[in-house]
Amino acid sequence: MATVQPQPQQLFKDAPDKTAEALSTFVDITECIYHGKLLGRSGQKETMTCDCVEHWDNALARNLACDEDSNCINRLTSVECINRACLCGDDCSNQRFQKKQYSSVKVVQTEKKGYGLVAEKDIAANQFIYEYIGEVIDEHTFRERMVDYDTRKLRHFYFMMLAKDAFIDATEKGCLARFCNHSCSPNAFVDKWVVGDRLRMGIFAKKAIALGEEITFDYNVDRYGAQLQPCYCGLSNCLGWMGGKTQTDAALLLPDGLSEALGVTPAQERAWLKQNKQSKSTPTPTTESAVNETFVRSLNVGPLTETDVTKAMSALMKSEEPVIIEKLVERVFLTTEPLVNSSIVKLHGYKTLSRVLKENNANEDVVLKILLTLKRWPSVTKNKIELSQIEDIVKDIVKDLKNTEIKDLAQSLLNEWSKLEMAYRIPKNNDNNGAEEGNRGSISPLYGRNARSESPLKTGSTDKSFMNGDDDEDLPEGWQKALDAATNTHYYYHVGLGISKWEKPTGIVPTGPKVKAKKEKTPRSRERVKASPGFSAAKEQEDLFRQQKQEQFNEVLEKEKVLQQLIQQSQQEAAEKKKLEEEARQEKIKKIKEKRRKQEEAASQARDRAKKSPEELWRSTLARYVPNLVKKHESEIGHDNVKGCARELVRVLSAKELKKDPLNKPPASLDGAKIKKLKEFCDAWMEKFLVKYRTKRLRPSLAGNGASSTKTNSEPVRQDSTCIPDS
């Protein structure tokens, strides 16, 4: 049977602009409001950096580094570059969230969907359209608001899951992105990005979007609402419903990005759906998940290839569903091709596996596969291990896990890493004097670009030799020159001494006759050798090299000291953060336990009420109010009489209520009006009782004293043990 092609999107080129009107329906904010310090954190302790170089375009007057076609490792893994953290220079092309580089859009009125967002200019495929902005709240608040909005009969919902414990709510505070409607054949998608230390959600073009075309994405995958709602996208392949806690029967098994990361094809999804017809109509164990866990667990994944390693590492960096993490880790573990493993390491491999290890250290299968993967990876420098902070996590595994196989493997890794050296990299010499390194972005010596002294171009040097490269022949022996592509400036390095510097090295090149190897036997001959120009020049050069080497060695020691201080500070900050996270977790557990206790208590009370008869329920309810209403008479009639009166009043009032309706059960608590009537009845009843009580007290006195109508203070008063009812 031929596949039904979806209808083209309706165009709104001439539709009136309703943007100003739409903005009046909510509070427009430019940044997300975080209701908690830890909400929306990326989990990365170090800023992830790319290895691109600055590419300044004079005509455009901007830095083109890290653009769409640059193969920037940050951009490929959905990470934005941060100024002064990468070698790509400030304000590179991979800062769309930070610079708010939104596409040109406007709000229009649709026929059935309310407001909608349309393109005011053509939008290219994969172009950044808008950030989804709102209040970032925890799961408890999300559930409360979901019920609240449903109770208030709000027609539209604006929740989006940012992380497993963080949700964006744009209902009352948000931006224009909230007006993107649902479609069963969308032209856009949402993607989670790491920006600094936060996760942020962006809307991107899934395909080219024409001027006047409405921008839509799939709510079934990306957004959450209190209930299923009818879909009005109007397409021939419309599913009929959107939202709710689970996907509908015909919705995708996996979002596009995860399908590619796991190596799943649409044909595989259709085949699985055909064999498991009931799986989509039955909620998965985790109803808030955007994936079908049963389907994912059924997958037999294979090793990564060069074509899908980028998608897989990006998904592993951001994914929080355990079933997805397990499958992605398995794909990385199965990958044995050295070139692919090198690509994984380059795409923030150590940092990503560091986070996965920390968050899944209880899953021994995942831990074992990651450790075996790390064991297989090509050798790296100590720098990369320390920056990823994976060493501390592996140490915790050795300390905490009881599995001896895993402990031994982890200890073996630690032993290997302990033998690594910090990198003091000097570019290789080549015939082009470093031109090849410059073209691809040379790596500066001693911890990278910032290790050298300030560039001569920035300090006002007028030495043209730095630009022209005409001083190669004048360099002392052992010194070589290379080009730093980031500043387009030459610098100098000595391979034997392991040092580098911006300034041209100074040293007297021997020009006199060479000193013969044969020893002179007479003191006079030795004096002649020492006095020769060649000997003097060589000695001076040797002393100069020794001095330079000592200075460079001292500089390296100082940098090592600073680095160790930074590492120690980072470890202290990590420990403090871990402590705060643990305190927050304990507080959350405490709140959950308290809430559960109250729920159980309420359920127990409800069960008890269900077992009692209407008469018992009325007496139980009235017994909470009546004693307090008659207690004021205790000073006159005594405690026992007050108890007796209260008991009798409860019986009388219960009988009156049941007389009205024998099957009527009381509410759990009485309202103000009912309590007022109850008080009036009790006061009237007690007045009658007091008249009888006082009369009864006076009888003994009248019998003994005839003329006396009052009781003397010296005579004892008998307190009745029960009150005399008056109906």
XYZ file of C-alpha atoms in Angstrom:
727
model
C 0.000 0.000 0.000
C 1.373 3.436 -0.917
C 2.537 5.660 1.920
C 0.280 8.666 2.529
C 2.326 11.837 2.210
C 1.634 14.469 4.886
C -0.030 17.658 3.739
C 2.173 20.756 3.373
C 2.234 23.266 6.209
C -0.270 26.118 6.030
C 1.397 29.470 5.296
C 0.633 32.629 7.306
C 2.473 35.180 5.159
C -0.338 37.747 5.298
C -1.698 36.890 8.754
C -1.896 39.878 11.161
C 0.992 40.132 13.626
C -0.349 39.261 17.102
C 3.017 39.351 18.903
C 2.235 42.383 21.078
C -1.164 40.955 22.001
C 0.343 37.550 22.833
C 3.060 39.105 25.030
C 0.331 40.585 27.255
C -0.858 37.090 28.261
C 2.252 36.185 30.290
C 5.388 37.702 31.828
C 8.130 37.899 29.182
C 11.577 36.984 30.592
C 14.953 36.814 28.840
C 16.643 34.181 31.047
C 15.369 31.103 32.861
C 14.471 31.615 36.534
C 15.938 28.772 38.622
C 13.971 27.780 41.744
C 16.961 26.064 43.340
C 20.760 26.296 43.148
C 21.274 22.776 41.770
C 18.404 22.762 39.265
C 19.470 22.544 35.646
C 23.153 21.977 36.427
C 25.124 20.278 33.657
C 27.134 18.181 36.112
C 30.407 19.269 34.500
C 32.965 20.660 36.977
C 35.283 21.931 34.268
C 34.371 24.023 31.240
C 34.475 21.804 28.159
C 36.829 23.300 25.584
C 37.296 22.832 21.869
C 40.594 22.848 19.967
C 39.547 25.245 17.186
C 41.598 28.386 16.442
C 40.427 31.961 16.000
C 39.245 32.794 12.473
C 38.665 36.530 12.209
C 36.833 37.840 9.123
C 37.653 41.499 8.538
C 34.808 42.001 6.072
C 32.191 40.646 8.484
C 34.066 41.960 11.540
C 33.457 38.784 13.532
C 35.101 35.556 14.607
C 33.999 32.666 12.352
C 35.609 29.938 14.483
C 33.414 26.967 15.480
C 30.804 27.590 12.765
C 28.449 24.982 11.288
C 31.121 23.429 9.041
C 34.084 23.624 11.437
C 33.826 20.142 13.056
C 34.152 21.898 16.429
C 33.993 19.171 19.098
C 31.884 21.394 21.346
C 29.346 22.162 18.636
C 29.194 18.499 17.582
C 28.344 17.436 21.157
C 25.818 20.253 21.864
C 28.150 22.325 24.041
C 28.586 26.095 23.674
C 32.053 27.626 23.824
C 32.746 30.087 26.642
C 34.929 33.182 26.172
C 38.496 32.797 27.453
C 37.967 29.069 28.060
C 38.783 27.814 24.533
C 41.541 28.582 22.040
C 38.924 29.625 19.456
C 39.006 33.246 20.669
C 36.232 35.413 22.075
C 32.747 35.586 20.545
C 33.098 32.559 18.268
C 30.191 31.248 16.166
C 29.242 28.627 18.767
C 27.562 30.987 21.264
C 23.991 31.163 19.966
C 22.274 30.735 23.341
C 24.555 33.270 25.064
C 24.139 35.860 22.283
C 20.395 35.129 21.842
C 20.835 34.670 18.090
C 17.141 33.945 17.568
C 15.489 33.539 14.165
C 13.061 36.196 12.956
C 9.578 35.057 14.080
C 6.155 36.493 14.891
C 2.975 35.326 16.648
C -0.241 34.824 14.656
C -3.771 33.668 15.469
C -4.553 30.151 14.195
C -7.994 28.737 13.550
C -8.148 26.057 16.267
C -4.821 26.102 18.127
C -4.863 29.635 19.529
C -1.635 31.535 19.007
C 1.124 30.085 16.822
C 4.729 31.015 15.979
C 5.635 31.542 12.307
C 8.837 32.378 10.427
C 9.217 35.975 9.224
C 12.211 34.936 7.098
C 13.348 31.663 5.546
C 15.019 29.397 8.136
C 17.686 26.910 7.058
C 17.804 23.303 8.253
C 19.499 22.900 11.686
C 19.309 26.677 12.297
C 18.800 27.823 15.901
C 15.285 29.268 16.197
C 14.692 30.140 19.879
C 15.579 29.125 23.413
C 12.719 27.649 25.472
C 12.722 29.908 28.548
C 10.652 29.729 31.734
C 10.814 28.880 35.426
C 13.031 25.861 36.182
C 11.321 23.868 38.947
C 11.802 20.505 40.668
C 9.614 17.447 40.163
C 7.485 18.025 43.275
C 6.626 21.579 42.195
C 6.030 20.376 38.630
C 3.410 17.872 39.792
C 1.717 20.436 42.025
C 1.536 22.986 39.210
C 0.302 20.395 36.732
C -2.669 19.632 38.984
C -3.198 23.341 39.744
C -3.296 24.353 36.069
C -5.646 21.476 35.301
C -7.932 22.549 38.145
C -7.910 26.110 36.823
C -9.010 24.738 33.432
C -6.041 26.258 31.620
C -6.425 25.283 27.988
C -2.735 25.189 27.072
C 0.238 23.706 28.938
C 3.858 24.840 28.718
C 5.953 22.262 30.610
C 9.181 20.883 29.149
C 11.504 18.373 30.826
C 15.052 19.746 31.179
C 16.466 16.913 33.311
C 15.050 14.007 35.302
C 14.555 16.300 38.307
C 14.112 19.658 36.550
C 11.296 21.028 34.395
C 10.840 24.298 32.503
C 7.434 25.894 33.144
C 6.657 28.710 30.690
C 2.964 28.966 31.633
C 3.085 32.280 33.494
C 6.692 33.383 32.829
C 8.394 32.579 29.533
C 9.227 33.825 26.032
C 7.849 33.618 22.495
C 9.051 30.006 22.171
C 6.034 28.936 24.285
C 3.778 29.604 21.269
C 5.307 26.803 19.162
C 2.421 24.420 18.517
C 2.398 20.642 18.154
C 2.445 18.810 14.841
C 2.468 15.128 13.985
C 4.889 15.997 11.160
C 6.955 18.827 12.728
C 9.504 21.049 11.010
C 11.491 21.706 14.214
C 12.846 19.810 17.202
C 14.109 20.632 20.688
C 17.669 19.847 21.784
C 19.397 20.083 25.152
C 22.673 22.067 25.206
C 25.363 22.606 27.842
C 26.034 26.335 28.300
C 28.605 26.982 31.030
C 27.449 24.996 34.054
C 23.766 24.902 33.044
C 21.590 22.835 30.736
C 19.442 24.865 28.347
C 16.766 23.829 25.863
C 16.707 25.175 22.317
C 14.358 24.860 19.347
C 16.116 24.061 16.056
C 14.909 23.672 12.465
C 14.480 20.014 11.541
C 14.326 20.996 7.879
C 14.155 24.203 5.845
C 11.250 26.404 7.001
C 9.752 28.858 4.506
C 8.676 32.450 5.152
C 5.196 32.408 6.721
C 5.370 28.730 7.714
C 4.292 27.840 11.237
C 7.090 26.463 13.461
C 6.061 23.206 15.163
C 7.594 20.321 17.090
C 6.351 17.035 18.550
C 4.853 17.487 22.038
C 4.577 13.715 22.509
C 8.348 13.544 22.762
C 9.299 16.898 24.192
C 6.558 18.446 26.333
C 4.409 17.429 29.294
C 0.809 18.220 30.163
C -1.726 17.131 32.754
C -3.959 15.351 30.244
C -4.082 14.179 26.681
C -5.444 16.886 24.393
C -6.874 16.667 20.867
C -4.425 17.525 18.074
C -5.441 20.134 15.496
C -2.364 20.012 13.249
C -4.668 19.104 10.339
C -2.195 16.770 8.607
C -3.217 13.530 6.930
C -0.936 11.557 9.259
C -2.310 13.249 12.417
C -2.280 10.983 15.486
C -5.346 12.687 16.946
C -3.857 13.392 20.392
C -0.914 15.173 21.969
C 0.604 15.575 25.433
C -0.243 13.436 28.423
C 2.248 11.407 30.408
C 2.842 8.713 27.778
C 3.106 8.699 24.032
C 0.154 7.683 21.914
C -0.053 4.400 20.056
C 1.369 5.741 16.790
C 4.027 8.073 18.222
C 7.762 7.548 17.808
C 9.508 4.952 19.903
C 12.577 7.199 20.140
C 13.328 10.855 19.368
C 15.409 11.371 16.215
C 18.692 12.124 18.017
C 18.517 8.976 20.159
C 17.597 6.795 17.174
C 20.806 7.811 15.420
C 22.878 7.502 18.607
C 21.663 3.930 19.153
C 21.897 3.020 15.467
C 18.151 2.388 15.171
C 16.387 2.720 11.813
C 12.687 3.564 11.204
C 12.306 0.064 9.719
C 13.380 -1.463 13.048
C 10.847 0.656 14.934
C 7.997 -0.281 12.572
C 8.899 -3.979 12.775
C 8.954 -3.880 16.574
C 5.621 -2.052 16.725
C 4.077 -4.631 14.444
C 5.187 -7.449 16.753
C 4.285 -5.604 19.978
C 0.974 -3.934 19.241
C 0.058 -3.449 22.901
C 3.342 -1.936 23.988
C 2.514 1.641 23.064
C -0.905 1.725 24.676
C 0.459 0.442 27.984
C 2.517 2.949 30.031
C 6.152 2.055 30.493
C 7.488 1.591 34.060
C 8.750 5.186 34.061
C 5.774 7.074 32.693
C 7.677 10.362 32.408
C 10.267 8.886 30.046
C 10.307 10.099 26.456
C 11.385 6.665 25.219
C 9.855 3.223 25.130
C 12.080 1.318 27.555
C 10.808 -2.099 26.492
C 11.859 -1.378 22.927
C 15.288 -0.032 23.959
C 16.023 -3.080 26.113
C 15.189 -5.333 23.155
C 17.884 -3.706 20.971
C 21.076 -5.529 20.071
C 23.382 -2.574 19.561
C 26.660 -2.690 17.652
C 29.968 -0.800 17.845
C 30.225 2.869 16.899
C 31.430 3.982 13.491
C 32.982 7.281 12.414
C 29.596 8.438 11.096
C 27.593 8.020 14.314
C 30.215 8.599 17.037
C 29.270 12.292 17.277
C 25.562 11.608 17.873
C 26.348 8.854 20.360
C 28.735 10.960 22.470
C 26.342 13.925 22.408
C 23.497 11.677 23.599
C 25.656 10.045 26.281
C 26.740 13.454 27.562
C 23.123 14.611 28.050
C 21.077 11.447 28.594
C 19.657 10.638 32.037
C 17.503 7.567 31.311
C 19.387 4.525 32.702
C 18.281 2.259 29.859
C 19.666 4.683 27.237
C 22.947 5.111 29.134
C 23.394 1.337 29.353
C 22.964 0.892 25.596
C 25.240 3.816 24.686
C 27.959 2.584 27.072
C 27.646 -0.848 25.472
C 28.189 0.666 21.998
C 31.313 2.479 23.209
C 32.530 -0.727 24.884
C 32.044 -2.753 21.685
C 34.031 -0.212 19.638
C 37.525 -1.592 19.050
C 38.557 0.370 15.937
C 41.522 2.581 17.060
C 40.535 5.571 14.894
C 36.983 5.557 16.244
C 38.261 5.294 19.818
C 40.512 8.279 19.171
C 37.459 10.209 17.955
C 35.565 9.259 21.127
C 38.424 10.525 23.304
C 38.557 13.753 21.317
C 34.800 14.341 21.714
C 35.128 14.901 25.493
C 35.342 11.134 26.038
C 37.034 11.253 29.457
C 34.749 13.978 30.828
C 31.628 12.202 29.578
C 32.557 8.802 31.002
C 33.582 10.540 34.229
C 30.033 11.867 34.644
C 28.435 8.542 33.660
C 30.654 6.658 36.156
C 29.758 9.032 38.968
C 26.007 8.873 38.362
C 25.855 5.105 37.690
C 28.425 3.739 40.150
C 25.852 1.307 41.559
C 25.399 -0.380 38.160
C 28.309 -2.823 38.117
C 27.751 -3.817 34.482
C 28.067 -0.185 33.343
C 31.089 0.405 35.608
C 32.887 -2.695 34.321
C 32.334 -1.796 30.658
C 33.536 1.771 31.199
C 36.698 0.648 33.001
C 37.475 -1.871 30.259
C 36.931 0.870 27.686
C 39.288 3.234 29.524
C 41.861 0.454 29.690
C 41.701 0.066 25.916
C 41.830 3.751 25.009
C 45.045 5.171 23.518
C 47.560 6.702 25.929
C 46.965 10.321 26.876
C 48.714 12.893 29.021
C 48.196 13.424 32.737
C 46.597 16.758 31.838
C 43.556 15.098 30.243
C 43.079 12.695 33.158
C 43.214 15.461 35.775
C 40.972 17.866 33.840
C 38.273 15.193 33.505
C 38.543 14.397 37.267
C 37.916 10.755 36.401
C 40.794 9.624 38.633
C 38.953 10.617 41.834
C 35.849 8.730 40.733
C 37.844 5.575 39.991
C 39.476 5.901 43.442
C 35.987 5.932 44.991
C 35.181 2.735 43.077
C 38.260 1.055 44.532
C 37.265 2.209 48.006
C 33.503 1.502 47.932
C 32.782 -1.434 45.600
C 32.993 -5.014 46.882
C 33.326 -6.658 43.457
C 36.979 -7.777 43.410
C 37.159 -7.970 39.599
C 36.101 -4.343 39.243
C 38.314 -3.198 42.143
C 41.390 -4.857 40.603
C 40.640 -3.365 37.187
C 40.139 0.107 38.676
C 43.394 -0.147 40.654
C 45.232 -1.227 37.515
C 43.960 1.884 35.736
C 45.052 4.112 38.607
C 48.528 2.571 38.489
C 48.795 3.294 34.771
C 47.574 6.875 35.165
C 50.058 7.499 37.990
C 52.910 6.912 35.539
C 51.654 9.528 33.043
C 53.510 12.814 32.764
C 52.172 16.335 32.434
C 52.455 17.563 28.844
C 54.919 20.299 27.963
C 54.321 20.157 24.264
C 56.606 21.716 21.680
C 55.575 21.575 18.001
C 57.523 19.328 15.682
C 60.072 20.875 13.390
C 59.265 20.784 9.690
C 60.413 22.313 6.458
C 57.792 25.045 6.645
C 59.023 26.351 10.017
C 55.760 25.464 11.728
C 53.446 26.488 8.880
C 51.658 23.166 8.883
C 51.090 23.424 12.598
C 49.870 26.960 12.100
C 47.344 25.958 9.488
C 45.698 23.458 11.807
C 46.196 25.401 15.009
C 49.537 24.815 16.685
C 49.610 23.795 20.318
C 51.583 26.269 22.339
C 54.217 24.906 24.747
C 53.808 24.721 28.525
C 50.093 24.264 29.190
C 48.997 25.870 25.956
C 48.736 29.384 24.716
C 48.677 31.238 28.031
C 51.976 29.696 29.187
C 54.149 31.891 27.017
C 54.948 35.443 27.891
C 52.770 38.163 26.411
C 52.817 38.270 22.619
C 55.172 40.897 21.149
C 52.314 42.128 18.979
C 50.296 42.947 22.097
C 53.158 44.630 23.931
C 54.028 47.023 21.157
C 57.138 45.272 19.782
C 58.443 46.622 16.516
C 60.660 43.626 15.730
C 59.590 42.831 12.164
C 61.380 39.513 12.271
C 58.388 38.089 14.146
C 56.198 38.717 11.117
C 58.638 38.204 8.282
C 60.420 35.103 9.572
C 63.780 36.314 8.218
C 65.877 35.383 11.245
C 66.099 31.601 10.918
C 69.772 31.563 10.010
C 70.745 33.701 13.018
C 69.321 31.308 15.634
C 71.791 29.730 18.092
C 72.403 26.016 17.764
C 69.435 23.838 18.921
C 66.851 26.630 18.639
C 63.964 26.422 16.158
C 61.054 28.657 15.180
C 57.285 27.954 14.806
C 54.149 29.957 14.076
C 51.368 30.370 16.649
C 48.218 30.435 14.505
C 46.120 32.001 17.258
C 48.168 35.250 17.130
C 49.868 34.781 13.751
C 53.162 35.293 15.585
C 56.411 33.306 15.608
C 57.901 31.896 18.799
C 61.086 29.923 19.536
C 61.767 26.585 21.208
C 64.706 24.374 22.106
C 63.976 20.639 21.921
C 67.018 19.589 23.933
C 66.349 22.002 26.770
C 62.552 21.617 26.600
C 61.914 25.385 26.733
C 60.083 27.969 24.607
C 59.764 31.763 24.489
C 58.322 34.591 22.428
C 61.566 36.584 22.309
C 64.270 35.617 19.856
C 67.036 33.762 21.764
C 70.325 35.607 22.041
C 73.642 33.775 21.975
C 77.053 34.205 20.337
C 77.506 31.719 17.534
C 81.146 30.473 17.478
C 83.008 31.930 14.503
C 86.648 31.204 15.412
C 88.690 28.086 14.788
C 87.481 24.837 16.311
C 89.209 23.511 19.408
C 91.179 20.376 18.614
C 90.295 17.199 20.430
C 93.994 16.430 21.068
C 95.145 17.533 24.494
C 97.899 20.104 24.784
C 100.625 18.866 27.079
C 102.011 22.195 28.212
C 100.286 24.790 30.403
C 101.192 27.400 27.839
C 99.290 25.450 25.152
C 96.202 25.224 27.407
C 96.320 28.936 27.988
C 96.451 29.526 24.229
C 93.305 27.385 23.761
C 91.409 29.257 26.488
C 92.434 32.517 24.959
C 91.209 31.553 21.467
C 87.984 33.267 20.226
C 86.251 29.929 19.560
C 86.760 28.628 23.086
C 85.579 31.844 24.646
C 82.419 31.963 22.488
C 81.571 28.321 23.154
C 82.031 28.786 26.890
C 79.827 31.858 26.866
C 77.105 30.044 24.913
C 77.271 27.057 27.290
C 76.897 29.340 30.322
C 73.985 31.140 28.650
C 72.180 27.857 27.873
C 72.723 26.670 31.443
C 71.268 29.908 32.792
C 68.270 29.750 30.429
C 67.596 26.151 31.330
C 67.673 26.964 35.050
C 65.315 29.899 34.566
C 62.953 27.769 32.509
C 63.117 24.995 35.097
C 62.201 27.470 37.853
C 59.313 28.717 35.732
C 58.057 25.166 35.229
C 58.252 24.492 38.975
C 56.226 27.629 39.666
C 53.599 26.620 37.114
C 53.454 23.143 38.607
C 52.885 24.684 42.015
C 50.056 26.867 40.677
C 48.504 23.888 38.915
C 48.613 21.784 42.066
C 46.934 24.607 43.974
C 44.222 24.788 41.327
C 43.717 21.040 41.467
C 43.497 21.130 45.271
C 41.030 24.002 45.122
C 38.959 22.137 42.539
C 38.912 19.031 44.727
C 37.792 21.080 47.734
C 35.024 22.674 45.672
C 34.006 19.244 44.425
C 33.856 17.899 47.978
C 31.780 20.887 49.097
C 29.419 20.474 46.164
C 29.116 16.761 46.904
C 28.282 17.601 50.511
C 25.614 20.108 49.443
C 24.138 17.607 46.998
C 24.006 14.961 49.731
C 22.331 17.399 52.143
C 19.805 18.343 49.461
C 19.175 14.665 48.763
C 18.661 13.875 52.452
C 16.297 16.839 52.794
C 14.348 15.635 49.776
C 14.146 12.107 51.216
C 12.943 13.569 54.526
C 10.190 15.522 52.786
C 9.143 12.471 50.791
C 8.981 10.343 53.956
C 6.957 13.002 55.783
C 4.573 13.314 52.860
C 4.229 9.535 52.677
C 3.548 9.369 56.433
C 0.778 11.942 56.135
C -0.703 10.120 53.178
C -0.657 6.821 55.063
C -2.191 8.493 58.093
C -4.933 10.020 55.976
C -5.539 6.673 54.273
C -5.744 4.944 57.662
C -8.271 7.489 58.898
C -10.268 7.050 55.715
C -10.307 3.253 56.205
C -11.397 3.680 59.823
C -14.241 6.006 58.785
C -15.363 3.538 56.138
C -15.705 0.791 58.794
C -17.756 2.892 61.276
C -21.568 3.316 61.280
C -23.113 6.787 60.736
C -23.879 7.025 64.479
C -20.280 6.253 65.436
C -18.984 8.760 62.898
C -21.302 11.517 64.175
C -20.306 10.859 67.787
C -16.600 10.820 66.829
C -16.903 14.125 64.949
C -19.011 15.886 67.611
C -16.703 14.653 70.396
C -13.942 16.874 68.923
C -15.991 20.054 69.466
C -18.557 19.630 72.321
C -16.128 19.218 75.305
C -14.480 22.540 74.455
C -17.876 24.273 74.284
C -18.906 23.197 77.820
C -15.496 23.356 79.504
C -16.126 26.928 80.660
C -18.571 25.578 83.304
C -15.986 23.311 84.951
C -15.207 25.797 87.774
C -18.852 25.677 88.864
C -19.939 22.067 88.327
C -16.606 20.214 88.417
C -14.615 18.129 85.937
C -16.715 14.950 86.196
C -19.996 16.789 85.600
C -18.503 18.578 82.576
C -17.493 15.199 81.120
C -20.961 13.801 81.779
C -22.654 16.800 80.156
C -20.393 16.594 77.111
C -21.109 12.885 76.739
C -24.866 13.457 76.970
C -24.736 16.365 74.512
C -22.868 14.218 71.977
C -25.541 11.511 72.307
C -28.419 14.010 71.953
C -26.874 15.805 68.963
C -26.007 12.537 67.182
C -29.577 11.371 67.613
C -30.887 14.646 66.174
C -28.651 14.338 63.082
C -29.557 10.709 62.453
C -33.245 11.564 62.854
C -32.918 13.878 59.864
C -31.197 11.241 57.704
C -30.196 7.826 59.191
C -27.675 7.181 56.365
C -26.087 10.603 56.405
C -22.386 10.601 57.392
C -20.703 13.681 58.884
C -17.908 15.571 57.145
C -14.347 15.092 58.412
C -14.540 18.555 59.992
C -17.349 21.061 60.635
C -17.469 24.466 59.002
C -17.922 27.774 60.826
C -21.697 27.961 60.425
C -22.203 24.457 61.788
C -19.937 25.139 64.785
C -21.925 28.321 65.548
C -25.222 26.394 65.654
C -23.573 23.714 67.761
C -22.418 26.339 70.272
C -25.907 27.868 70.519
C -27.472 24.454 71.209
C -24.858 23.571 73.842
C -25.273 26.940 75.618
C -29.085 26.525 75.760
C -28.808 22.948 76.978
C -26.279 23.905 79.681
C -28.468 26.789 80.895
C -31.276 24.328 81.606
C -28.853 21.952 83.286
C -27.394 24.707 85.499
C -30.865 25.704 86.706
C -31.499 22.138 87.892
C -27.985 21.777 89.237
C -28.183 24.961 91.319
C -31.644 24.065 92.653
C -30.404 20.661 93.732
C -27.422 22.212 95.548
C -29.674 24.581 97.527
C -32.055 21.902 98.909
C -29.779 20.672 101.781
C -29.181 24.244 102.883
C -32.881 25.103 102.923
C -33.688 21.981 104.917
C -31.098 22.794 107.629
C -31.551 26.563 107.891
C -35.072 27.322 106.849
C -34.671 31.047 106.365
C -31.395 30.867 104.479
C -31.644 30.914 100.668
C -27.903 30.798 100.071
C -25.184 28.369 100.964
C -22.451 29.338 103.407
C -18.876 28.979 102.386
C -18.123 26.703 105.338
C -20.537 23.983 104.286
C -19.290 21.220 101.971
C -20.873 20.910 98.508
C -21.545 17.474 96.991
C -20.603 17.314 93.303
C -22.836 15.085 91.186
C -20.913 12.449 89.255
C -23.307 12.574 86.305
C -25.250 15.372 84.760
C -29.027 15.348 84.642
C -30.028 15.289 80.975
C -32.698 17.589 79.702
C -34.103 16.761 76.315
